[in-house]
Structure formats: structure tokens, C-alpha cells
Amino acid sequence: MLNPGSKPEGVWRAPQTYPFQLPLMTLYSHLDTERHVNNVAVHSFHLEARTRFLMERLERPVWYSDDLLLRPRRTLTQFLGETHYPHPVTAGVVALHADQQGAHLRTALFQHDQCVGVQDCLLGAWGGDGWVSLPEPVRAALAGDQPAAEWPPELPLDAWAFAGYPQRVPLVSRYADLDPDRVLSELAVARYAEQGRAGSLSELRKPGLGLLVARIDLRIDRWDRGMGEVALATGLSRIGNTSFVLRGGITVDGAATATAESVLVLIDRDSHRPTPVTPYVEAMQAISID
């Protein structure tokens, strides 16, 4: 059984596994302070490939809709290597499974013939003010040959649960955060999650140290939010040898909208290799989730 969250190996790193493929270009504007393509820009490649795949498979409008929105209930993105500018990327897409709850799509990114990232997306149908059954024509078009996957447990999506996260950051959403359907875009939510992470890591902003994102598990539970007051809540969940896990919650106008769980790796900038988190554990306790 294919389980999102397990490290993709074998056929899942091979381009021929993905019947739909799309060439994409990296842009200078995609670069971050580590001088590689930013994690949200990488997410945008997965989103673009998924959208083009849906446009090919489905008769209904996909990149816009006046009734039923096809949107991720959850995305789990694994960064298997750095994506670099200005080299092109090839994105591949395969449909794995579909039922009433949603369709499981997997996208992969390839650069220099190497798989640099994989994203699992549980695509659902949002109707007005809640999730509805995935329409039968959509289920039929996205049916794959894999059984239903066992996704990792979800984080609590509740404003009261977020209150236990020690790091708090207020934001105001922007017009640019809206998508063609006038709701917060998928990338805006991903960017909010990134801001929550970045605002929590001042103790690790030191000369000679860098951070790489290894995995982001993003659950979006509302697609009826537009511009409003955004609140980000973040806390340190676990610490390993060279990596640690941050949990985050996003509310819009007080409504719990999304959760994010991110695995980050501390690196030595000179060797560009993982380095122990141990010397910084005490300082990081200030954002630890009790």
C-alpha cells in the first residue's frame, strides 16, 4: 500500500511512473535566502502540474469555478533535493485513487534527471460552506489503480488547540492572496505556514547555520475565507539529532482554517551538511509545545 509520508523510493522517483508531464521554468523570483528555489515556489510547481492534469482529465472548469471548488483537503510535500535556478524542471502527475471523500494525486518534480520532490494531494470538493462528496464524473476521471492510502494522523484543527502554540504572529491578508475564485489561494495558505515557521526560528539565525525544509504536511479545512485578519500560531513539537518538527495553525477572522506540520533540517553552511541541533535545544524550549 502507498502511504503518504513514507519516503518515496524506486518507481516513485522515476519519470516514467507519471503519465502526465509538464515542463516548467524556475525564475529568479523563486529564490530564497538559501539561494535555492523557495519551498512555496516548489509548491507552486506541484500546483501548476496538478491543475494542468485536471484540465486535461476533466470537462468541468478547473482553474476557476462558479459553483463547486476542487481544492486540496491536504497536501504532503517531501523535498528530496534542492531545486536550483535557472535550470528547468519537469513535473509529472499520476492519479492513484478516488472515492467520495476525494482523489489522491501524486506529483513529482525532476531536475537534471533527479527526483527533487514529491507531493501527495488529497483533492476534495468544496460546496459553499463545507466539503461535499466528490462528483461521480470526477471520481471516474481520477480513478487510479492504488487502494485508499493511510495518511498520517491529522493535527487538531481548532482555534482552542492553536491557543497552546506559544509563538503568535498576526497578519493582514492581501488582495494578492486571493485566487480566481476570490478565496484565499493554496499558495497564500502555504506562505502563511512559511511565515509562521520563519517567525519562530530567531534562535537559529546565526552565521554559519542554514535551514532546509524536508517535509510539509498542510491540511486546509476551509475554502470560504477571503481577505481578513490572519493569525499564525506555531510551536516546537519534536527535536531529533539534526532535525526538528514545527506545528502550526492558521486562523482567518478567528476561524480555524489550516494546520501545518513541518520537518526542518539544520545545516552547516560551509559543508552544506546536516549539523546537530543539540547546542540550541535549550534556547528552542521557549517555543516548545507543552
mmCIF file with all atom_site columns, C-alpha atoms in Angstrom, residues 14-111:
data_model
loop_
_atom_site.group_PDB
_atom_site.id
_atom_site.type_symbol
_atom_site.label_atom_id
_atom_site.label_alt_id
_atom_site.label_comp_id
_atom_site.label_asym_id
_atom_site.label_entity_id
_atom_site.label_seq_id
_atom_site.pdbx_PDB_ins_code
_atom_site.Cartn_x
_atom_site.Cartn_y
_atom_site.Cartn_z
_atom_site.occupancy
_atom_site.B_iso_or_equiv
_atom_site.pdbx_formal_charge
_atom_site.auth_seq_id
_atom_site.auth_comp_id
_atom_site.auth_asym_id
_atom_site.auth_atom_id
_atom_site.pdbx_PDB_model_num
ATOM 1  C CA . ALA A 1 14  ? 11.221  7.500  -11.932 1.00 0.00 ? 14  ALA A CA 1
ATOM 2  C CA . PRO A 1 15  ? 9.749   9.889  -14.535 1.00 0.00 ? 15  PRO A CA 1
ATOM 3  C CA . GLN A 1 16  ? 8.028   7.069  -16.445 1.00 0.00 ? 16  GLN A CA 1
ATOM 4  C CA . THR A 1 17  ? 5.775   6.429  -13.431 1.00 0.00 ? 17  THR A CA 1
ATOM 5  C CA . TYR A 1 18  ? 3.981   9.704  -14.152 1.00 0.00 ? 18  TYR A CA 1
ATOM 6  C CA . PRO A 1 19  ? 1.961   9.533  -17.400 1.00 0.00 ? 19  PRO A CA 1
ATOM 7  C CA . PHE A 1 20  ? 1.237   13.272 -17.495 1.00 0.00 ? 20  PHE A CA 1
ATOM 8  C CA . GLN A 1 21  ? 4.310   15.507 -17.713 1.00 0.00 ? 21  GLN A CA 1
ATOM 9  C CA . LEU A 1 22  ? 4.784   19.243 -17.930 1.00 0.00 ? 22  LEU A CA 1
ATOM 10 C CA . PRO A 1 23  ? 7.957   21.354 -18.454 1.00 0.00 ? 23  PRO A CA 1
ATOM 11 C CA . LEU A 1 24  ? 8.333   24.263 -16.040 1.00 0.00 ? 24  LEU A CA 1
ATOM 12 C CA . MET A 1 25  ? 10.884  27.047 -15.653 1.00 0.00 ? 25  MET A CA 1
ATOM 13 C CA . THR A 1 26  ? 12.483  28.248 -12.464 1.00 0.00 ? 26  THR A CA 1
ATOM 14 C CA . LEU A 1 27  ? 12.562  32.039 -12.055 1.00 0.00 ? 27  LEU A CA 1
ATOM 15 C CA . TYR A 1 28  ? 14.902  34.387 -10.237 1.00 0.00 ? 28  TYR A CA 1
ATOM 16 C CA . SER A 1 29  ? 11.938  35.480 -8.107  1.00 0.00 ? 29  SER A CA 1
ATOM 17 C CA . HIS A 1 30  ? 11.648  31.893 -6.818  1.00 0.00 ? 30  HIS A CA 1
ATOM 18 C CA . LEU A 1 31  ? 14.951  32.101 -4.932  1.00 0.00 ? 31  LEU A CA 1
ATOM 19 C CA . ASP A 1 32  ? 15.094  32.400 -1.159  1.00 0.00 ? 32  ASP A CA 1
ATOM 20 C CA . THR A 1 33  ? 17.815  33.424 1.275   1.00 0.00 ? 33  THR A CA 1
ATOM 21 C CA . GLU A 1 34  ? 19.426  29.991 0.956   1.00 0.00 ? 34  GLU A CA 1
ATOM 22 C CA . ARG A 1 35  ? 19.833  30.744 -2.788  1.00 0.00 ? 35  ARG A CA 1
ATOM 23 C CA . HIS A 1 36  ? 17.751  27.825 -3.982  1.00 0.00 ? 36  HIS A CA 1
ATOM 24 C CA . VAL A 1 37  ? 14.127  27.669 -5.067  1.00 0.00 ? 37  VAL A CA 1
ATOM 25 C CA . ASN A 1 38  ? 11.887  28.520 -2.123  1.00 0.00 ? 38  ASN A CA 1
ATOM 26 C CA . ASN A 1 39  ? 9.587   25.854 -0.658  1.00 0.00 ? 39  ASN A CA 1
ATOM 27 C CA . VAL A 1 40  ? 6.423   27.779 -1.608  1.00 0.00 ? 40  VAL A CA 1
ATOM 28 C CA . ALA A 1 41  ? 7.713   28.192 -5.175  1.00 0.00 ? 41  ALA A CA 1
ATOM 29 C CA . VAL A 1 42  ? 8.286   24.426 -5.253  1.00 0.00 ? 42  VAL A CA 1
ATOM 30 C CA . HIS A 1 43  ? 4.690   24.005 -4.056  1.00 0.00 ? 43  HIS A CA 1
ATOM 31 C CA . SER A 1 44  ? 3.616   26.211 -6.973  1.00 0.00 ? 44  SER A CA 1
ATOM 32 C CA . PHE A 1 45  ? 5.202   23.728 -9.411  1.00 0.00 ? 45  PHE A CA 1
ATOM 33 C CA . HIS A 1 46  ? 3.154   20.896 -7.898  1.00 0.00 ? 46  HIS A CA 1
ATOM 34 C CA . LEU A 1 47  ? 0.030   23.074 -8.069  1.00 0.00 ? 47  LEU A CA 1
ATOM 35 C CA . GLU A 1 48  ? 0.611   24.017 -11.711 1.00 0.00 ? 48  GLU A CA 1
ATOM 36 C CA . ALA A 1 49  ? 1.189   20.406 -12.746 1.00 0.00 ? 49  ALA A CA 1
ATOM 37 C CA . ARG A 1 50  ? -1.902  19.248 -10.841 1.00 0.00 ? 50  ARG A CA 1
ATOM 38 C CA . THR A 1 51  ? -4.051  21.991 -12.394 1.00 0.00 ? 51  THR A CA 1
ATOM 39 C CA . ARG A 1 52  ? -2.926  21.195 -15.945 1.00 0.00 ? 52  ARG A CA 1
ATOM 40 C CA . PHE A 1 53  ? -3.532  17.495 -15.304 1.00 0.00 ? 53  PHE A CA 1
ATOM 41 C CA . LEU A 1 54  ? -7.069  18.215 -14.117 1.00 0.00 ? 54  LEU A CA 1
ATOM 42 C CA . MET A 1 55  ? -7.695  20.445 -17.119 1.00 0.00 ? 55  MET A CA 1
ATOM 43 C CA . GLU A 1 56  ? -6.770  17.526 -19.359 1.00 0.00 ? 56  GLU A CA 1
ATOM 44 C CA . ARG A 1 57  ? -8.803  14.910 -17.465 1.00 0.00 ? 57  ARG A CA 1
ATOM 45 C CA . LEU A 1 58  ? -11.971 16.818 -16.553 1.00 0.00 ? 58  LEU A CA 1
ATOM 46 C CA . GLU A 1 59  ? -14.615 18.509 -18.667 1.00 0.00 ? 59  GLU A CA 1
ATOM 47 C CA . ARG A 1 60  ? -15.662 20.974 -15.961 1.00 0.00 ? 60  ARG A CA 1
ATOM 48 C CA . PRO A 1 61  ? -13.717 24.244 -15.438 1.00 0.00 ? 61  PRO A CA 1
ATOM 49 C CA . VAL A 1 62  ? -10.759 23.657 -13.168 1.00 0.00 ? 62  VAL A CA 1
ATOM 50 C CA . TRP A 1 63  ? -8.700  26.820 -12.809 1.00 0.00 ? 63  TRP A CA 1
ATOM 51 C CA . TYR A 1 64  ? -11.879 28.721 -11.949 1.00 0.00 ? 64  TYR A CA 1
ATOM 52 C CA . SER A 1 65  ? -15.387 27.722 -10.832 1.00 0.00 ? 65  SER A CA 1
ATOM 53 C CA . ASP A 1 66  ? -18.678 29.439 -10.142 1.00 0.00 ? 66  ASP A CA 1
ATOM 54 C CA . ASP A 1 67  ? -20.106 26.584 -8.090  1.00 0.00 ? 67  ASP A CA 1
ATOM 55 C CA . LEU A 1 68  ? -18.091 23.603 -6.845  1.00 0.00 ? 68  LEU A CA 1
ATOM 56 C CA . LEU A 1 69  ? -14.434 24.158 -5.959  1.00 0.00 ? 69  LEU A CA 1
ATOM 57 C CA . LEU A 1 70  ? -11.949 21.324 -6.419  1.00 0.00 ? 70  LEU A CA 1
ATOM 58 C CA . ARG A 1 71  ? -9.380  22.052 -3.722  1.00 0.00 ? 71  ARG A CA 1
ATOM 59 C CA . PRO A 1 72  ? -6.857  20.184 -1.586  1.00 0.00 ? 72  PRO A CA 1
ATOM 60 C CA . ARG A 1 73  ? -8.069  18.842 1.690   1.00 0.00 ? 73  ARG A CA 1
ATOM 61 C CA . ARG A 1 74  ? -4.443  18.038 2.402   1.00 0.00 ? 74  ARG A CA 1
ATOM 62 C CA . THR A 1 75  ? -1.051  18.171 0.728   1.00 0.00 ? 75  THR A CA 1
ATOM 63 C CA . LEU A 1 76  ? 2.033   16.357 1.956   1.00 0.00 ? 76  LEU A CA 1
ATOM 64 C CA . THR A 1 77  ? 5.157   17.666 0.225   1.00 0.00 ? 77  THR A CA 1
ATOM 65 C CA . GLN A 1 78  ? 8.537   15.963 0.517   1.00 0.00 ? 78  GLN A CA 1
ATOM 66 C CA . PHE A 1 79  ? 11.678  17.791 -0.552  1.00 0.00 ? 79  PHE A CA 1
ATOM 67 C CA . LEU A 1 80  ? 14.119  15.128 -1.744  1.00 0.00 ? 80  LEU A CA 1
ATOM 68 C CA . GLY A 1 81  ? 16.725  17.556 -3.051  1.00 0.00 ? 81  GLY A CA 1
ATOM 69 C CA . GLU A 1 82  ? 17.277  21.238 -3.649  1.00 0.00 ? 82  GLU A CA 1
ATOM 70 C CA . THR A 1 83  ? 15.744  22.819 -6.742  1.00 0.00 ? 83  THR A CA 1
ATOM 71 C CA . HIS A 1 84  ? 18.089  25.283 -8.413  1.00 0.00 ? 84  HIS A CA 1
ATOM 72 C CA . TYR A 1 85  ? 17.817  28.338 -10.637 1.00 0.00 ? 85  TYR A CA 1
ATOM 73 C CA . PRO A 1 86  ? 17.950  28.806 -13.630 1.00 0.00 ? 86  PRO A CA 1
ATOM 74 C CA . HIS A 1 87  ? 17.577  25.174 -14.613 1.00 0.00 ? 87  HIS A CA 1
ATOM 75 C CA . PRO A 1 88  ? 14.248  23.798 -15.941 1.00 0.00 ? 88  PRO A CA 1
ATOM 76 C CA . VAL A 1 89  ? 12.040  21.368 -14.056 1.00 0.00 ? 89  VAL A CA 1
ATOM 77 C CA . THR A 1 90  ? 9.846   18.572 -15.380 1.00 0.00 ? 90  THR A CA 1
ATOM 78 C CA . ALA A 1 91  ? 6.713   17.868 -13.349 1.00 0.00 ? 91  ALA A CA 1
ATOM 79 C CA . GLY A 1 92  ? 4.865   14.561 -13.515 1.00 0.00 ? 92  GLY A CA 1
ATOM 80 C CA . VAL A 1 93  ? 1.374   13.636 -12.270 1.00 0.00 ? 93  VAL A CA 1
ATOM 81 C CA . VAL A 1 94  ? -0.416  10.354 -11.634 1.00 0.00 ? 94  VAL A CA 1
ATOM 82 C CA . ALA A 1 95  ? -3.905  9.654  -10.239 1.00 0.00 ? 95  ALA A CA 1
ATOM 83 C CA . LEU A 1 96  ? -3.751  6.957  -7.555  1.00 0.00 ? 96  LEU A CA 1
ATOM 84 C CA . HIS A 1 97  ? -7.218  6.574  -6.039  1.00 0.00 ? 97  HIS A CA 1
ATOM 85 C CA . ALA A 1 98  ? -10.599 8.298  -5.912  1.00 0.00 ? 98  ALA A CA 1
ATOM 86 C CA . ASP A 1 99  ? -13.669 7.862  -3.721  1.00 0.00 ? 99  ASP A CA 1
ATOM 87 C CA . GLN A 1 100 ? -16.411 10.078 -2.282  1.00 0.00 ? 100 GLN A CA 1
ATOM 88 C CA . GLN A 1 101 ? -14.014 11.768 0.137   1.00 0.00 ? 101 GLN A CA 1
ATOM 89 C CA . GLY A 1 102 ? -11.572 12.844 -2.543  1.00 0.00 ? 102 GLY A CA 1
ATOM 90 C CA . ALA A 1 103 ? -8.976  11.937 -5.142  1.00 0.00 ? 103 ALA A CA 1
ATOM 91 C CA . HIS A 1 104 ? -5.395  11.061 -4.257  1.00 0.00 ? 104 HIS A CA 1
ATOM 92 C CA . LEU A 1 105 ? -2.982  12.577 -6.787  1.00 0.00 ? 105 LEU A CA 1
ATOM 93 C CA . ARG A 1 106 ? 0.792   12.354 -6.684  1.00 0.00 ? 106 ARG A CA 1
ATOM 94 C CA . THR A 1 107 ? 3.068   14.849 -8.389  1.00 0.00 ? 107 THR A CA 1
ATOM 95 C CA . ALA A 1 108 ? 6.839   14.642 -8.738  1.00 0.00 ? 108 ALA A CA 1
ATOM 96 C CA . LEU A 1 109 ? 9.487   17.157 -9.810  1.00 0.00 ? 109 LEU A CA 1
ATOM 97 C CA . PHE A 1 110 ? 12.623  16.277 -11.750 1.00 0.00 ? 110 PHE A CA 1
ATOM 98 C CA . GLN A 1 111 ? 15.693  18.393 -12.368 1.00 0.00 ? 111 GLN A CA 1
#
